[in-house]
């Protein structure tokens, strides 16, 4: 590998980088037109080496025939640490992600930056001919979703969005059971993700050497409002609307992604949120308690149902984070590692007596009622099927995170865009959770078209027009059949 000085000189000529600029500007992309051979290693780089960046990189490396060749981050300490953590003193490191995109020997990039950089780096990477794995939520703002989808389709490259739980064995089993009709018609879904500790509430440790000298603060801000250096905002960026997406973008997106995967849904058409900042009053400007209600329209894949999502960062009670999908013949309760199916069907006969109006009838009417009931409901219709419970435990070696990357790398090798969580799927999960924030901060109901992926005005939504989700959903990964 050439020296860093020689590399930068070459890069300046090829990419027209503007020295000293804190925000990436357009440059001459060097498309990576190399088709990956099944016998070759996929060489990847990680852009953003914070907590999730490190975990993503490790998960990626648990797959065969892949190699980490470069990392980018805006804090000097992370660049130095990466060489040690990944046992590679020659690992290429940079603060400028464009240096990575300009390298023709890099096949794929992992984008694990603060949310407000997701769309910009993703589009730049796709134009540069790189395959992209982008952390959830795919975009920070709803308006940025379609430009990412357009860039992906034009690029012909593979892209995976990183909400890895849907690659777990339990989620796949839940999908199989729902599609087999084991719980009947879905009518209600609830999912929660509660916490009660400082780190869980995003108050991550701040290094003692954090300063404008060790942190590229101006580049971090990017398109966000300008302000003086603030280490809390850099290392705890999830707490601020300028850079993150709050509990909805960090946690609801996992829950809604799982539900969409299991039900084959395109998304809700009405969204409302409420909540407050109850406990972590540390300068953050996002709530720590939020509940969102979403209405899903009837489609060819499922009946209309309601979904309620909740996050409580101040839950000092018993925490049990699960998703419950409830139908008219049972329910599925599952997490990433296990699943419980409970089947319960009502008898055909409704019964009478007890807390019922039967006792208010005169004796004569009661006798007549019994005769009619006995003639209408034979004995075999009066007993319900026994309640049936089926438990599923994921294999101990089930590695959802590693498998999610495995799906990405397989599609890279195949030259396919059909990942389990492509940008269309990713945006259909991101947009509703971003609408949760919009509803919360604007104190209004958001009306959404889940098929065309656009916000609707209240007047149009209430005009009685056919539900936007009434078209038959297309299986994930079938790019040619999707609409944008």
GROMACS .gro file of C-alpha atoms in nm:
model
  484
    1UNK     CA    1   0.000   0.000   0.000
    2UNK     CA    2   0.133   0.341  -0.087
    3UNK     CA    3   0.220   0.585   0.186
    4UNK     CA    4  -0.052   0.806   0.323
    5UNK     CA    5   0.110   1.114   0.166
    6UNK     CA    6   0.119   0.951  -0.178
    7UNK     CA    7  -0.237   0.825  -0.137
    8UNK     CA    8  -0.373   1.168  -0.044
    9UNK     CA    9  -0.194   1.323  -0.341
   10UNK     CA   10  -0.351   1.069  -0.576
   11UNK     CA   11  -0.688   1.111  -0.409
   12UNK     CA   12  -0.679   1.486  -0.452
   13UNK     CA   13  -0.633   1.449  -0.825
   14UNK     CA   14  -0.890   1.174  -0.873
   15UNK     CA   15  -1.161   1.304  -0.644
   16UNK     CA   16  -1.121   1.680  -0.647
   17UNK     CA   17  -1.131   1.697  -0.269
   18UNK     CA   18  -1.141   2.046  -0.129
   19UNK     CA   19  -0.888   2.066   0.150
   20UNK     CA   20  -0.997   2.208   0.482
   21UNK     CA   21  -1.370   2.185   0.417
   22UNK     CA   22  -1.566   2.041   0.708
   23UNK     CA   23  -1.863   1.926   0.502
   24UNK     CA   24  -1.825   1.677   0.220
   25UNK     CA   25  -1.878   1.835  -0.121
   26UNK     CA   26  -1.949   1.666  -0.455
   27UNK     CA   27  -1.649   1.499  -0.610
   28UNK     CA   28  -1.563   1.284  -0.909
   29UNK     CA   29  -1.672   0.935  -0.813
   30UNK     CA   30  -1.460   0.635  -0.904
   31UNK     CA   31  -1.716   0.360  -0.971
   32UNK     CA   32  -1.621   0.016  -0.845
   33UNK     CA   33  -1.727  -0.193  -1.142
   34UNK     CA   34  -1.558  -0.509  -1.019
   35UNK     CA   35  -1.792  -0.808  -0.997
   36UNK     CA   36  -1.716  -1.005  -0.685
   37UNK     CA   37  -1.601  -1.358  -0.759
   38UNK     CA   38  -1.743  -1.626  -0.527
   39UNK     CA   39  -1.381  -1.720  -0.455
   40UNK     CA   40  -1.266  -1.368  -0.366
   41UNK     CA   41  -1.279  -1.190  -0.033
   42UNK     CA   42  -1.519  -0.899   0.001
   43UNK     CA   43  -1.314  -0.603   0.119
   44UNK     CA   44  -1.516  -0.362   0.333
   45UNK     CA   45  -1.472  -0.046   0.536
   46UNK     CA   46  -1.667   0.086   0.831
   47UNK     CA   47  -1.765   0.453   0.842
   48UNK     CA   48  -1.836   0.538   1.204
   49UNK     CA   49  -1.650   0.342   1.473
   50UNK     CA   50  -1.866   0.417   1.775
   51UNK     CA   51  -2.048   0.152   1.978
   52UNK     CA   52  -2.265   0.014   1.698
   53UNK     CA   53  -1.990   0.058   1.441
   54UNK     CA   54  -1.769  -0.178   1.639
   55UNK     CA   55  -2.046  -0.431   1.694
   56UNK     CA   56  -2.143  -0.421   1.326
   57UNK     CA   57  -1.783  -0.469   1.219
   58UNK     CA   58  -1.742  -0.770   1.445
   59UNK     CA   59  -2.068  -0.921   1.318
   60UNK     CA   60  -1.958  -0.867   0.958
   61UNK     CA   61  -1.626  -1.039   1.026
   62UNK     CA   62  -1.804  -1.347   1.160
   63UNK     CA   63  -1.881  -1.426   0.796
   64UNK     CA   64  -1.630  -1.612   0.578
   65UNK     CA   65  -1.421  -1.452   0.306
   66UNK     CA   66  -1.459  -1.090   0.414
   67UNK     CA   67  -1.186  -0.849   0.516
   68UNK     CA   68  -1.183  -0.516   0.700
   69UNK     CA   69  -0.944  -0.283   0.519
   70UNK     CA   70  -1.033   0.068   0.639
   71UNK     CA   71  -1.227   0.266   0.897
   72UNK     CA   72  -1.339   0.626   0.927
   73UNK     CA   73  -1.435   0.818   1.237
   74UNK     CA   74  -1.431   1.177   1.361
   75UNK     CA   75  -1.270   1.102   1.699
   76UNK     CA   76  -0.897   1.034   1.692
   77UNK     CA   77  -0.913   0.784   1.978
   78UNK     CA   78  -1.146   0.552   1.790
   79UNK     CA   79  -0.917   0.541   1.489
   80UNK     CA   80  -0.624   0.445   1.709
   81UNK     CA   81  -0.829   0.190   1.903
   82UNK     CA   82  -0.959   0.022   1.586
   83UNK     CA   83  -0.609  -0.089   1.492
   84UNK     CA   84  -0.577  -0.265   1.826
   85UNK     CA   85  -0.930  -0.407   1.847
   86UNK     CA   86  -0.904  -0.559   1.501
   87UNK     CA   87  -0.540  -0.660   1.538
   88UNK     CA   88  -0.421  -0.470   1.235
   89UNK     CA   89  -0.158  -0.199   1.291
   90UNK     CA   90  -0.166  -0.122   0.917
   91UNK     CA   91  -0.544  -0.068   0.907
   92UNK     CA   92  -0.617   0.241   0.696
   93UNK     CA   93  -0.785   0.512   0.906
   94UNK     CA   94  -0.925   0.851   0.815
   95UNK     CA   95  -1.156   1.124   0.936
   96UNK     CA   96  -1.285   1.186   0.584
   97UNK     CA   97  -1.516   0.914   0.455
   98UNK     CA   98  -1.458   1.034   0.100
   99UNK     CA   99  -1.107   0.890   0.115
  100UNK     CA  100  -1.266   0.548   0.162
  101UNK     CA  101  -1.514   0.594  -0.123
  102UNK     CA  102  -1.233   0.692  -0.359
  103UNK     CA  103  -1.049   0.363  -0.308
  104UNK     CA  104  -1.122   0.118  -0.593
  105UNK     CA  105  -1.017  -0.181  -0.379
  106UNK     CA  106  -1.312  -0.144  -0.138
  107UNK     CA  107  -1.624  -0.340  -0.233
  108UNK     CA  108  -1.862  -0.242   0.046
  109UNK     CA  109  -1.904   0.013   0.323
  110UNK     CA  110  -2.081  -0.006   0.657
  111UNK     CA  111  -2.242   0.329   0.740
  112UNK     CA  112  -2.273   0.353   1.117
  113UNK     CA  113  -2.274   0.727   1.173
  114UNK     CA  114  -2.515   0.956   1.357
  115UNK     CA  115  -2.854   0.948   1.184
  116UNK     CA  116  -2.825   1.289   1.019
  117UNK     CA  117  -2.538   1.162   0.800
  118UNK     CA  118  -2.704   0.839   0.680
  119UNK     CA  119  -2.861   0.961   0.357
  120UNK     CA  120  -2.567   1.176   0.246
  121UNK     CA  121  -2.300   0.910   0.289
  122UNK     CA  122  -2.526   0.637   0.150
  123UNK     CA  123  -2.592   0.827  -0.171
  124UNK     CA  124  -2.225   0.919  -0.206
  125UNK     CA  125  -2.125   0.556  -0.155
  126UNK     CA  126  -2.375   0.420  -0.409
  127UNK     CA  127  -2.261   0.674  -0.667
  128UNK     CA  128  -1.904   0.567  -0.597
  129UNK     CA  129  -1.997   0.210  -0.686
  130UNK     CA  130  -1.991   0.071  -0.333
  131UNK     CA  131  -2.229  -0.184  -0.186
  132UNK     CA  132  -2.387  -0.035   0.126
  133UNK     CA  133  -2.489  -0.162   0.468
  134UNK     CA  134  -2.659   0.132   0.644
  135UNK     CA  135  -2.766   0.127   1.006
  136UNK     CA  136  -3.127   0.196   1.098
  137UNK     CA  137  -3.312   0.423   1.062
  138UNK     CA  138  -3.218   0.451   0.696
  139UNK     CA  139  -3.277   0.829   0.700
  140UNK     CA  140  -3.328   1.097   0.962
  141UNK     CA  141  -3.598   1.283   0.770
  142UNK     CA  142  -3.888   1.142   0.569
  143UNK     CA  143  -3.802   1.367   0.274
  144UNK     CA  144  -3.465   1.193   0.238
  145UNK     CA  145  -3.604   0.842   0.185
  146UNK     CA  146  -3.691   0.845  -0.184
  147UNK     CA  147  -3.361   1.003  -0.293
  148UNK     CA  148  -3.180   0.711  -0.125
  149UNK     CA  149  -3.409   0.460  -0.297
  150UNK     CA  150  -3.353   0.629  -0.634
  151UNK     CA  151  -2.975   0.627  -0.587
  152UNK     CA  152  -2.984   0.259  -0.492
  153UNK     CA  153  -3.191   0.158  -0.794
  154UNK     CA  154  -2.972   0.355  -1.034
  155UNK     CA  155  -2.652   0.214  -0.885
  156UNK     CA  156  -2.737  -0.153  -0.934
  157UNK     CA  157  -2.552  -0.217  -0.606
  158UNK     CA  158  -2.654  -0.422  -0.306
  159UNK     CA  159  -2.791  -0.236  -0.004
  160UNK     CA  160  -2.899  -0.370   0.334
  161UNK     CA  161  -3.055  -0.168   0.618
  162UNK     CA  162  -2.932  -0.271   0.961
  163UNK     CA  163  -3.222  -0.379   1.177
  164UNK     CA  164  -3.080  -0.726   1.227
  165UNK     CA  165  -3.345  -0.883   1.450
  166UNK     CA  166  -3.548  -0.994   1.149
  167UNK     CA  167  -3.266  -1.233   1.062
  168UNK     CA  168  -3.317  -1.422   1.389
  169UNK     CA  169  -3.467  -1.769   1.403
  170UNK     CA  170  -3.751  -1.653   1.632
  171UNK     CA  171  -3.865  -1.380   1.393
  172UNK     CA  172  -3.859  -1.622   1.101
  173UNK     CA  173  -4.064  -1.872   1.301
  174UNK     CA  174  -4.316  -1.599   1.393
  175UNK     CA  175  -4.351  -1.515   1.024
  176UNK     CA  176  -4.411  -1.880   0.937
  177UNK     CA  177  -4.681  -1.919   1.203
  178UNK     CA  178  -4.863  -1.600   1.104
  179UNK     CA  179  -4.861  -1.693   0.736
  180UNK     CA  180  -4.985  -2.042   0.822
  181UNK     CA  181  -5.289  -1.885   0.990
  182UNK     CA  182  -5.211  -2.029   1.331
  183UNK     CA  183  -5.351  -1.726   1.516
  184UNK     CA  184  -5.630  -1.643   1.272
  185UNK     CA  185  -5.684  -1.286   1.156
  186UNK     CA  186  -5.455  -1.031   1.323
  187UNK     CA  187  -5.641  -0.750   1.498
  188UNK     CA  188  -5.391  -0.599   1.743
  189UNK     CA  189  -5.014  -0.582   1.793
  190UNK     CA  190  -4.822  -0.438   2.085
  191UNK     CA  191  -4.449  -0.409   2.129
  192UNK     CA  192  -4.235  -0.237   2.387
  193UNK     CA  193  -3.872  -0.169   2.464
  194UNK     CA  194  -3.822  -0.033   2.816
  195UNK     CA  195  -3.504   0.049   3.007
  196UNK     CA  196  -3.394   0.191   3.339
  197UNK     CA  197  -3.024   0.268   3.345
  198UNK     CA  198  -2.806   0.559   3.237
  199UNK     CA  199  -2.621   0.382   2.957
  200UNK     CA  200  -2.946   0.240   2.825
  201UNK     CA  201  -3.075   0.597   2.820
  202UNK     CA  202  -2.780   0.691   2.594
  203UNK     CA  203  -2.565   0.864   2.857
  204UNK     CA  204  -2.253   0.703   2.715
  205UNK     CA  205  -1.906   0.758   2.861
  206UNK     CA  206  -1.715   1.061   2.733
  207UNK     CA  207  -1.337   1.025   2.688
  208UNK     CA  208  -1.121   1.253   2.899
  209UNK     CA  209  -0.932   1.380   2.594
  210UNK     CA  210  -1.243   1.496   2.406
  211UNK     CA  211  -1.162   1.835   2.255
  212UNK     CA  212  -1.169   2.023   1.924
  213UNK     CA  213  -0.821   1.882   1.863
  214UNK     CA  214  -0.926   1.516   1.895
  215UNK     CA  215  -1.278   1.552   1.748
  216UNK     CA  216  -1.362   1.684   1.400
  217UNK     CA  217  -1.655   1.883   1.534
  218UNK     CA  218  -1.733   2.087   1.222
  219UNK     CA  219  -1.754   1.777   1.005
  220UNK     CA  220  -1.975   1.607   1.265
  221UNK     CA  221  -2.224   1.894   1.251
  222UNK     CA  222  -2.258   1.861   0.875
  223UNK     CA  223  -2.601   1.996   0.781
  224UNK     CA  224  -2.702   2.040   1.147
  225UNK     CA  225  -2.715   2.388   1.305
  226UNK     CA  226  -2.373   2.533   1.385
  227UNK     CA  227  -2.273   2.558   1.751
  228UNK     CA  228  -1.957   2.556   1.965
  229UNK     CA  229  -1.788   2.227   2.045
  230UNK     CA  230  -1.988   2.017   2.291
  231UNK     CA  231  -1.852   1.675   2.385
  232UNK     CA  232  -2.192   1.565   2.520
  233UNK     CA  233  -2.354   1.629   2.185
  234UNK     CA  234  -2.084   1.439   2.000
  235UNK     CA  235  -2.064   1.128   2.220
  236UNK     CA  236  -2.432   1.127   2.324
  237UNK     CA  237  -2.578   1.241   1.994
  238UNK     CA  238  -2.888   1.020   2.026
  239UNK     CA  239  -3.019   1.264   2.288
  240UNK     CA  240  -3.057   1.549   2.039
  241UNK     CA  241  -3.295   1.602   1.749
  242UNK     CA  242  -3.024   1.772   1.541
  243UNK     CA  243  -2.839   1.443   1.495
  244UNK     CA  244  -3.060   1.154   1.606
  245UNK     CA  245  -3.419   1.036   1.589
  246UNK     CA  246  -3.500   0.974   1.956
  247UNK     CA  247  -3.659   0.659   2.096
  248UNK     CA  248  -3.868   0.619   1.781
  249UNK     CA  249  -3.573   0.608   1.542
  250UNK     CA  250  -3.353   0.404   1.773
  251UNK     CA  251  -3.602   0.152   1.913
  252UNK     CA  252  -3.945   0.176   1.750
  253UNK     CA  253  -3.773   0.111   1.418
  254UNK     CA  254  -3.663  -0.234   1.541
  255UNK     CA  255  -4.014  -0.314   1.657
  256UNK     CA  256  -4.188  -0.196   1.342
  257UNK     CA  257  -3.931  -0.365   1.118
  258UNK     CA  258  -4.003  -0.695   1.291
  259UNK     CA  259  -4.378  -0.652   1.256
  260UNK     CA  260  -4.352  -0.565   0.887
  261UNK     CA  261  -4.130  -0.868   0.829
  262UNK     CA  262  -4.366  -1.105   1.008
  263UNK     CA  263  -4.692  -0.971   0.860
  264UNK     CA  264  -4.572  -0.867   0.510
  265UNK     CA  265  -4.723  -0.526   0.576
  266UNK     CA  266  -4.639  -0.206   0.389
  267UNK     CA  267  -4.709   0.009   0.694
  268UNK     CA  268  -4.972   0.215   0.874
  269UNK     CA  269  -5.193   0.487   0.730
  270UNK     CA  270  -5.253   0.678   1.054
  271UNK     CA  271  -5.001   0.754   1.329
  272UNK     CA  272  -5.031   0.936   1.660
  273UNK     CA  273  -4.778   0.974   1.943
  274UNK     CA  274  -4.776   1.103   2.297
  275UNK     CA  275  -4.523   1.104   2.578
  276UNK     CA  276  -4.293   1.327   2.778
  277UNK     CA  277  -3.947   1.376   2.923
  278UNK     CA  278  -4.004   1.213   3.260
  279UNK     CA  279  -3.667   1.122   3.411
  280UNK     CA  280  -3.356   1.198   3.205
  281UNK     CA  281  -3.372   1.577   3.226
  282UNK     CA  282  -3.008   1.619   3.135
  283UNK     CA  283  -3.033   1.867   2.851
  284UNK     CA  284  -3.168   1.625   2.591
  285UNK     CA  285  -3.449   1.748   2.370
  286UNK     CA  286  -3.621   1.416   2.296
  287UNK     CA  287  -3.872   1.230   2.518
  288UNK     CA  288  -3.778   0.934   2.735
  289UNK     CA  289  -4.135   0.804   2.745
  290UNK     CA  290  -4.330   0.764   2.422
  291UNK     CA  291  -4.631   0.566   2.309
  292UNK     CA  292  -4.741   0.559   1.948
  293UNK     CA  293  -5.063   0.421   1.803
  294UNK     CA  294  -5.068   0.312   1.441
  295UNK     CA  295  -5.362   0.201   1.230
  296UNK     CA  296  -5.284  -0.053   0.956
  297UNK     CA  297  -5.532  -0.084   0.668
  298UNK     CA  298  -5.664  -0.412   0.534
  299UNK     CA  299  -5.454  -0.563   0.255
  300UNK     CA  300  -5.446  -0.892   0.067
  301UNK     CA  301  -5.196  -1.010   0.328
  302UNK     CA  302  -5.377  -0.919   0.650
  303UNK     CA  303  -5.691  -0.770   0.801
  304UNK     CA  304  -5.689  -0.417   0.939
  305UNK     CA  305  -5.518  -0.401   1.278
  306UNK     CA  306  -5.397  -0.155   1.537
  307UNK     CA  307  -5.041  -0.146   1.667
  308UNK     CA  308  -4.920   0.021   1.985
  309UNK     CA  309  -4.548   0.080   2.040
  310UNK     CA  310  -4.401   0.195   2.371
  311UNK     CA  311  -4.065   0.296   2.510
  312UNK     CA  312  -4.011   0.394   2.873
  313UNK     CA  313  -3.659   0.484   2.981
  314UNK     CA  314  -3.784   0.542   3.336
  315UNK     CA  315  -3.935   0.198   3.401
  316UNK     CA  316  -3.835   0.101   3.754
  317UNK     CA  317  -4.080  -0.190   3.749
  318UNK     CA  318  -4.053  -0.529   3.584
  319UNK     CA  319  -3.917  -0.498   3.231
  320UNK     CA  320  -4.027  -0.757   2.978
  321UNK     CA  321  -3.956  -0.642   2.625
  322UNK     CA  322  -4.160  -0.853   2.385
  323UNK     CA  323  -4.383  -0.821   2.082
  324UNK     CA  324  -4.734  -0.966   2.095
  325UNK     CA  325  -4.926  -1.031   1.774
  326UNK     CA  326  -5.287  -1.105   1.862
  327UNK     CA  327  -5.538  -1.270   1.634
  328UNK     CA  328  -5.890  -1.405   1.672
  329UNK     CA  329  -5.760  -1.759   1.727
  330UNK     CA  330  -5.451  -1.699   1.939
  331UNK     CA  331  -5.141  -1.491   1.989
  332UNK     CA  332  -4.767  -1.502   1.930
  333UNK     CA  333  -4.538  -1.348   2.191
  334UNK     CA  334  -4.178  -1.329   2.084
  335UNK     CA  335  -3.841  -1.165   2.133
  336UNK     CA  336  -3.520  -1.211   1.937
  337UNK     CA  337  -3.443  -1.543   2.108
  338UNK     CA  338  -3.771  -1.720   2.177
  339UNK     CA  339  -4.139  -1.742   2.091
  340UNK     CA  340  -4.459  -1.864   2.254
  341UNK     CA  341  -4.764  -1.947   2.042
  342UNK     CA  342  -5.091  -1.968   2.233
  343UNK     CA  343  -5.391  -2.099   2.040
  344UNK     CA  344  -5.734  -2.027   2.187
  345UNK     CA  345  -6.057  -2.055   1.992
  346UNK     CA  346  -6.403  -1.972   2.124
  347UNK     CA  347  -6.676  -2.237   2.107
  348UNK     CA  348  -6.946  -2.180   1.852
  349UNK     CA  349  -7.212  -2.158   2.120
  350UNK     CA  350  -7.206  -1.827   2.312
  351UNK     CA  351  -7.333  -1.972   2.640
  352UNK     CA  352  -7.573  -1.807   2.883
  353UNK     CA  353  -7.606  -1.741   3.255
  354UNK     CA  354  -7.364  -1.581   3.498
  355UNK     CA  355  -7.312  -1.212   3.436
  356UNK     CA  356  -7.572  -1.221   3.162
  357UNK     CA  357  -7.922  -1.090   3.105
  358UNK     CA  358  -8.068  -1.442   3.123
  359UNK     CA  359  -8.153  -1.412   3.494
  360UNK     CA  360  -8.363  -1.100   3.427
  361UNK     CA  361  -8.611  -1.298   3.212
  362UNK     CA  362  -8.934  -1.434   3.354
  363UNK     CA  363  -8.935  -1.811   3.424
  364UNK     CA  364  -9.153  -1.871   3.122
  365UNK     CA  365  -8.920  -1.680   2.891
  366UNK     CA  366  -8.618  -1.856   3.040
  367UNK     CA  367  -8.767  -2.196   2.954
  368UNK     CA  368  -8.848  -2.085   2.600
  369UNK     CA  369  -8.497  -1.942   2.563
  370UNK     CA  370  -8.342  -2.277   2.670
  371UNK     CA  371  -8.544  -2.467   2.411
  372UNK     CA  372  -8.433  -2.232   2.133
  373UNK     CA  373  -8.070  -2.246   2.253
  374UNK     CA  374  -8.067  -2.629   2.269
  375UNK     CA  375  -8.208  -2.660   1.919
  376UNK     CA  376  -7.959  -2.408   1.779
  377UNK     CA  377  -7.643  -2.525   1.957
  378UNK     CA  378  -7.585  -2.903   1.987
  379UNK     CA  379  -7.359  -3.028   2.263
  380UNK     CA  380  -7.049  -3.047   2.041
  381UNK     CA  381  -7.066  -2.672   1.970
  382UNK     CA  382  -7.052  -2.577   2.336
  383UNK     CA  383  -6.698  -2.681   2.420
  384UNK     CA  384  -6.393  -2.490   2.310
  385UNK     CA  385  -6.080  -2.659   2.187
  386UNK     CA  386  -5.824  -2.695   2.466
  387UNK     CA  387  -5.581  -2.405   2.489
  388UNK     CA  388  -5.263  -2.504   2.306
  389UNK     CA  389  -4.922  -2.360   2.381
  390UNK     CA  390  -4.618  -2.409   2.161
  391UNK     CA  391  -4.276  -2.280   2.262
  392UNK     CA  392  -3.987  -2.212   2.027
  393UNK     CA  393  -3.632  -2.150   2.143
  394UNK     CA  394  -3.376  -2.019   1.898
  395UNK     CA  395  -3.068  -2.239   1.859
  396UNK     CA  396  -2.794  -2.141   2.101
  397UNK     CA  397  -2.565  -2.058   1.811
  398UNK     CA  398  -2.826  -1.843   1.634
  399UNK     CA  399  -2.647  -1.523   1.534
  400UNK     CA  400  -2.903  -1.278   1.397
  401UNK     CA  401  -2.648  -1.000   1.360
  402UNK     CA  402  -2.400  -1.218   1.176
  403UNK     CA  403  -2.673  -1.368   0.957
  404UNK     CA  404  -2.800  -1.022   0.864
  405UNK     CA  405  -2.455  -0.944   0.729
  406UNK     CA  406  -2.446  -1.289   0.571
  407UNK     CA  407  -2.753  -1.200   0.365
  408UNK     CA  408  -2.586  -0.875   0.263
  409UNK     CA  409  -2.260  -1.038   0.157
  410UNK     CA  410  -2.439  -1.318  -0.031
  411UNK     CA  411  -2.624  -1.062  -0.239
  412UNK     CA  412  -2.304  -0.867  -0.297
  413UNK     CA  413  -2.143  -1.182  -0.436
  414UNK     CA  414  -2.448  -1.256  -0.651
  415UNK     CA  415  -2.469  -0.900  -0.782
  416UNK     CA  416  -2.826  -0.891  -0.647
  417UNK     CA  417  -3.033  -0.612  -0.491
  418UNK     CA  418  -3.268  -0.856  -0.320
  419UNK     CA  419  -3.161  -0.831   0.045
  420UNK     CA  420  -3.394  -0.913   0.331
  421UNK     CA  421  -3.406  -0.542   0.425
  422UNK     CA  422  -3.353  -0.341   0.110
  423UNK     CA  423  -3.402   0.040   0.100
  424UNK     CA  424  -3.771   0.016   0.008
  425UNK     CA  425  -3.836  -0.210   0.306
  426UNK     CA  426  -3.604   0.006   0.517
  427UNK     CA  427  -3.785   0.327   0.431
  428UNK     CA  428  -4.127   0.172   0.489
  429UNK     CA  429  -4.005   0.096   0.842
  430UNK     CA  430  -3.825   0.429   0.894
  431UNK     CA  431  -4.096   0.662   0.767
  432UNK     CA  432  -4.365   0.561   1.022
  433UNK     CA  433  -4.124   0.597   1.316
  434UNK     CA  434  -4.012   0.936   1.188
  435UNK     CA  435  -4.381   1.022   1.165
  436UNK     CA  436  -4.409   0.921   1.533
  437UNK     CA  437  -4.163   1.201   1.613
  438UNK     CA  438  -4.345   1.440   1.382
  439UNK     CA  439  -4.673   1.361   1.558
  440UNK     CA  440  -4.518   1.407   1.902
  441UNK     CA  441  -4.348   1.740   1.836
  442UNK     CA  442  -4.628   1.885   1.623
  443UNK     CA  443  -4.906   1.742   1.843
  444UNK     CA  444  -5.110   1.608   1.553
  445UNK     CA  445  -5.208   1.290   1.375
  446UNK     CA  446  -4.998   1.196   1.073
  447UNK     CA  447  -5.171   1.039   0.774
  448UNK     CA  448  -4.946   0.821   0.562
  449UNK     CA  449  -4.970   0.643   0.227
  450UNK     CA  450  -4.773   0.320   0.289
  451UNK     CA  451  -4.776   0.208  -0.074
  452UNK     CA  452  -4.656   0.529  -0.237
  453UNK     CA  453  -4.458   0.628   0.074
  454UNK     CA  454  -4.589   0.982   0.100
  455UNK     CA  455  -4.766   1.185   0.365
  456UNK     CA  456  -5.133   1.256   0.301
  457UNK     CA  457  -5.325   1.564   0.405
  458UNK     CA  458  -5.599   1.510   0.668
  459UNK     CA  459  -5.865   1.617   0.418
  460UNK     CA  460  -5.761   1.354   0.164
  461UNK     CA  461  -5.723   1.087   0.432
  462UNK     CA  462  -6.073   1.150   0.570
  463UNK     CA  463  -6.243   1.178   0.232
  464UNK     CA  464  -6.331   0.811   0.230
  465UNK     CA  465  -6.098   0.717  -0.054
  466UNK     CA  466  -5.970   0.358  -0.077
  467UNK     CA  467  -5.705   0.274   0.178
  468UNK     CA  468  -5.357   0.332   0.047
  469UNK     CA  469  -5.245  -0.007   0.173
  470UNK     CA  470  -5.516  -0.201  -0.007
  471UNK     CA  471  -5.289  -0.311  -0.288
  472UNK     CA  472  -5.127  -0.650  -0.263
  473UNK     CA  473  -4.783  -0.621  -0.099
  474UNK     CA  474  -4.482  -0.736  -0.296
  475UNK     CA  475  -4.240  -0.983  -0.142
  476UNK     CA  476  -3.928  -0.820   0.003
  477UNK     CA  477  -3.633  -0.808  -0.228
  478UNK     CA  478  -3.828  -0.828  -0.555
  479UNK     CA  479  -3.694  -0.502  -0.690
  480UNK     CA  480  -3.862  -0.507  -1.028
  481UNK     CA  481  -4.209  -0.528  -0.877
  482UNK     CA  482  -4.169  -0.245  -0.629
  483UNK     CA  483  -4.304   0.104  -0.669
  484UNK     CA  484  -4.136   0.414  -0.537
   0.00000   0.00000   0.00000
